[in-house]
Coordinates of C-alpha atoms in Angstrom, one line a residue:
X1 CA 54.2 -8.4 -17.1
X2 CA 53.6 -7.3 -12.8
X3 CA 53.0 -4.5 -10.8
X4 CA 55.0 -3.3 -8.1
X5 CA 52.3 -2.9 -4.7
X6 CA 55.6 -0.5 -3.0
X7 CA 56.6 1.5 -5.7
X8 CA 54.3 1.3 -8.9
X9 CA 57.3 -0.2 -11.5
X10 CA 56.4 -2.6 -14.2
X11 CA 58.3 -5.7 -14.0
X12 CA 58.1 -9.4 -15.6
X13 CA 56.4 -11.6 -14.8
X14 CA 59.0 -14.3 -13.6
X15 CA 61.1 -11.6 -11.6
X16 CA 61.1 -12.3 -7.8
X17 CA 61.7 -8.7 -7.2
X18 CA 61.1 -5.8 -8.1
X19 CA 64.0 -3.7 -10.5
X20 CA 63.7 -0.6 -8.7
X21 CA 63.1 0.0 -5.2
X22 CA 63.9 -4.3 -4.6
X23 CA 60.8 -5.6 -2.2
X24 CA 60.5 -9.4 -2.6
X25 CA 56.4 -9.6 -4.6
X26 CA 53.8 -10.9 -2.2
X27 CA 53.4 -14.5 -2.4
X28 CA 49.5 -15.1 -3.8
X29 CA 47.6 -17.1 -0.6
X30 CA 46.1 -20.4 -1.6
X31 CA 42.7 -20.8 -2.1
X32 CA 41.1 -22.2 0.7
X33 CA 38.4 -25.4 0.8
X34 CA 35.3 -24.2 -0.4
X35 CA 32.6 -25.8 2.2
X36 CA 30.6 -28.4 0.2
X37 CA 27.0 -28.3 -0.4
X38 CA 25.0 -30.5 2.1
X39 CA 24.0 -33.5 0.1
X40 CA 19.7 -33.5 -0.8
X41 CA 17.7 -35.9 0.8
X42 CA 17.6 -38.9 -0.7
X43 CA 13.3 -39.3 -2.0
X44 CA 11.6 -37.6 -0.4
X45 CA 8.6 -39.4 -2.3
X46 CA 7.4 -42.7 1.0
X47 CA 8.0 -45.8 -0.8
X48 CA 6.1 -47.0 -2.7
X49 CA 4.4 -44.3 -4.4
X50 CA 4.6 -44.7 -8.0
X51 CA 4.0 -41.3 -10.2
X52 CA 2.2 -40.8 -12.9
X53 CA 2.7 -38.7 -15.9
X54 CA 0.6 -35.7 -16.1
X55 CA -0.3 -36.0 -12.2
X56 CA 2.7 -34.7 -10.6
X57 CA 2.7 -35.1 -6.2
X58 CA 2.7 -32.2 -4.8
X59 CA 2.7 -30.5 -2.1
X60 CA -0.9 -30.2 -0.2
X61 CA -1.7 -26.7 0.5
X62 CA -1.5 -24.6 3.8
X63 CA -3.5 -24.4 6.4
X64 CA -6.3 -21.2 5.2
X65 CA -5.1 -18.4 7.6
X66 CA -8.3 -17.6 9.5
X67 CA -8.8 -13.0 10.1
X68 CA -10.8 -12.2 12.1
X69 CA -13.5 -10.3 11.7
X70 CA -13.6 -6.4 12.8
X71 CA -16.4 -6.1 15.5
X72 CA -18.8 -3.2 14.1
X73 CA -18.3 0.3 16.7
X74 CA -20.4 3.5 17.5
X75 CA -18.1 5.7 14.3
X76 CA -19.5 3.2 12.2
X77 CA -22.9 3.6 13.2
X78 CA -22.2 7.2 12.9
X79 CA -20.9 6.8 8.6
X80 CA -23.8 4.9 7.7
X81 CA -26.6 7.9 9.9
X82 CA -24.6 10.1 8.0
X83 CA -24.9 9.0 5.4
X84 CA -29.0 8.7 4.9
X85 CA -29.6 11.3 6.7
X86 CA -27.1 13.2 4.2
X87 CA -29.3 11.7 1.6
X88 CA -33.0 11.6 2.6
X89 CA -32.2 16.2 3.8
X90 CA -31.9 16.5 -0.2
X91 CA -34.8 15.8 -0.8
X92 CA -36.8 16.4 3.3
X93 CA -36.7 19.3 5.7
X94 CA -32.6 19.8 4.5
X95 CA -31.9 22.2 7.3
X96 CA -32.1 19.5 9.8
X97 CA -30.9 17.1 8.3
X98 CA -27.6 18.1 5.2
X99 CA -25.7 19.5 8.9
X100 CA -26.2 15.9 10.8
X101 CA -25.1 14.0 7.6
X102 CA -21.6 16.1 7.3
X103 CA -21.3 16.1 11.0
X104 CA -22.6 12.3 11.7
X105 CA -20.4 11.2 8.5
X106 CA -17.1 13.7 10.0
X107 CA -17.0 11.3 13.1
X108 CA -17.2 8.4 11.7
X109 CA -15.5 8.6 9.1
X110 CA -12.4 7.2 11.3
X111 CA -14.7 4.2 12.1
X112 CA -13.0 0.1 11.0
X113 CA -15.3 -0.8 8.3
X114 CA -17.6 1.8 6.3
X115 CA -14.7 4.7 5.0
X116 CA -15.6 5.0 1.7
X117 CA -19.6 5.7 3.1
X118 CA -18.7 8.4 5.0
X119 CA -16.6 10.0 2.2
X120 CA -20.0 10.1 -0.2
X121 CA -22.0 11.3 3.5
X122 CA -20.0 14.4 3.9
X123 CA -19.3 15.0 -0.1
X124 CA -23.1 14.5 -0.6
X125 CA -23.9 16.5 2.9
X126 CA -22.0 19.5 1.8
X127 CA -22.8 20.0 -1.7
X128 CA -26.8 19.4 -0.1
X129 CA -25.6 21.8 2.5
X130 CA -24.0 24.5 -0.2
X131 CA -27.1 24.3 -2.9
X132 CA -30.1 24.7 0.2
X133 CA -28.2 27.8 1.5
X134 CA -27.9 29.0 -2.0
X135 CA -31.7 28.7 -2.9
X136 CA -32.6 30.7 0.9
X137 CA -30.4 33.1 0.0
X138 CA -31.9 33.5 -3.5
X139 CA -35.6 33.9 -2.5
X140 CA -34.5 36.1 -0.2
X141 CA -32.9 37.7 -2.9
X142 CA -29.4 38.4 -2.3
X143 CA -28.2 36.7 -4.5
X144 CA -29.5 37.8 -8.0
X145 CA -31.4 35.4 -10.7
X146 CA -28.2 34.7 -13.0
X147 CA -26.5 33.2 -10.0
X148 CA -28.9 30.2 -8.7
X149 CA -31.1 29.2 -11.7
X150 CA -29.3 26.6 -13.2
X151 CA -29.8 24.9 -9.6
X152 CA -33.0 23.6 -10.3

């Protein structure tokens, strides 16, 4: 059954006109010819090449991409200084080295190469400074013994 595009009436498949409105059915347009795909090249192997079983001819690998190394900057040097100051400050001269390690690691966080080292320096110096402040307050008698008993 054919449906009229103008009134929606169902008609016989062979009917040239709609039985309700009398409009002629649109004729189907002929399909345009499809373009032919390009022909594949005759052969990609050089003349005289005989392929051996188990050794297929492979394309040569692409040339390596050279990535220029990023240079060290002052921020990277500050990161290393901050990390070393944080670790050494946990054992010696903590009042001086822990704040130095914290500030240096924060400044070096935006460096090119050593962002993880900067995070480690920030964490170590922050925890070390917190412990040192708690010990100073305990020794001054501000914090009770039960609050800082498990630190050392």
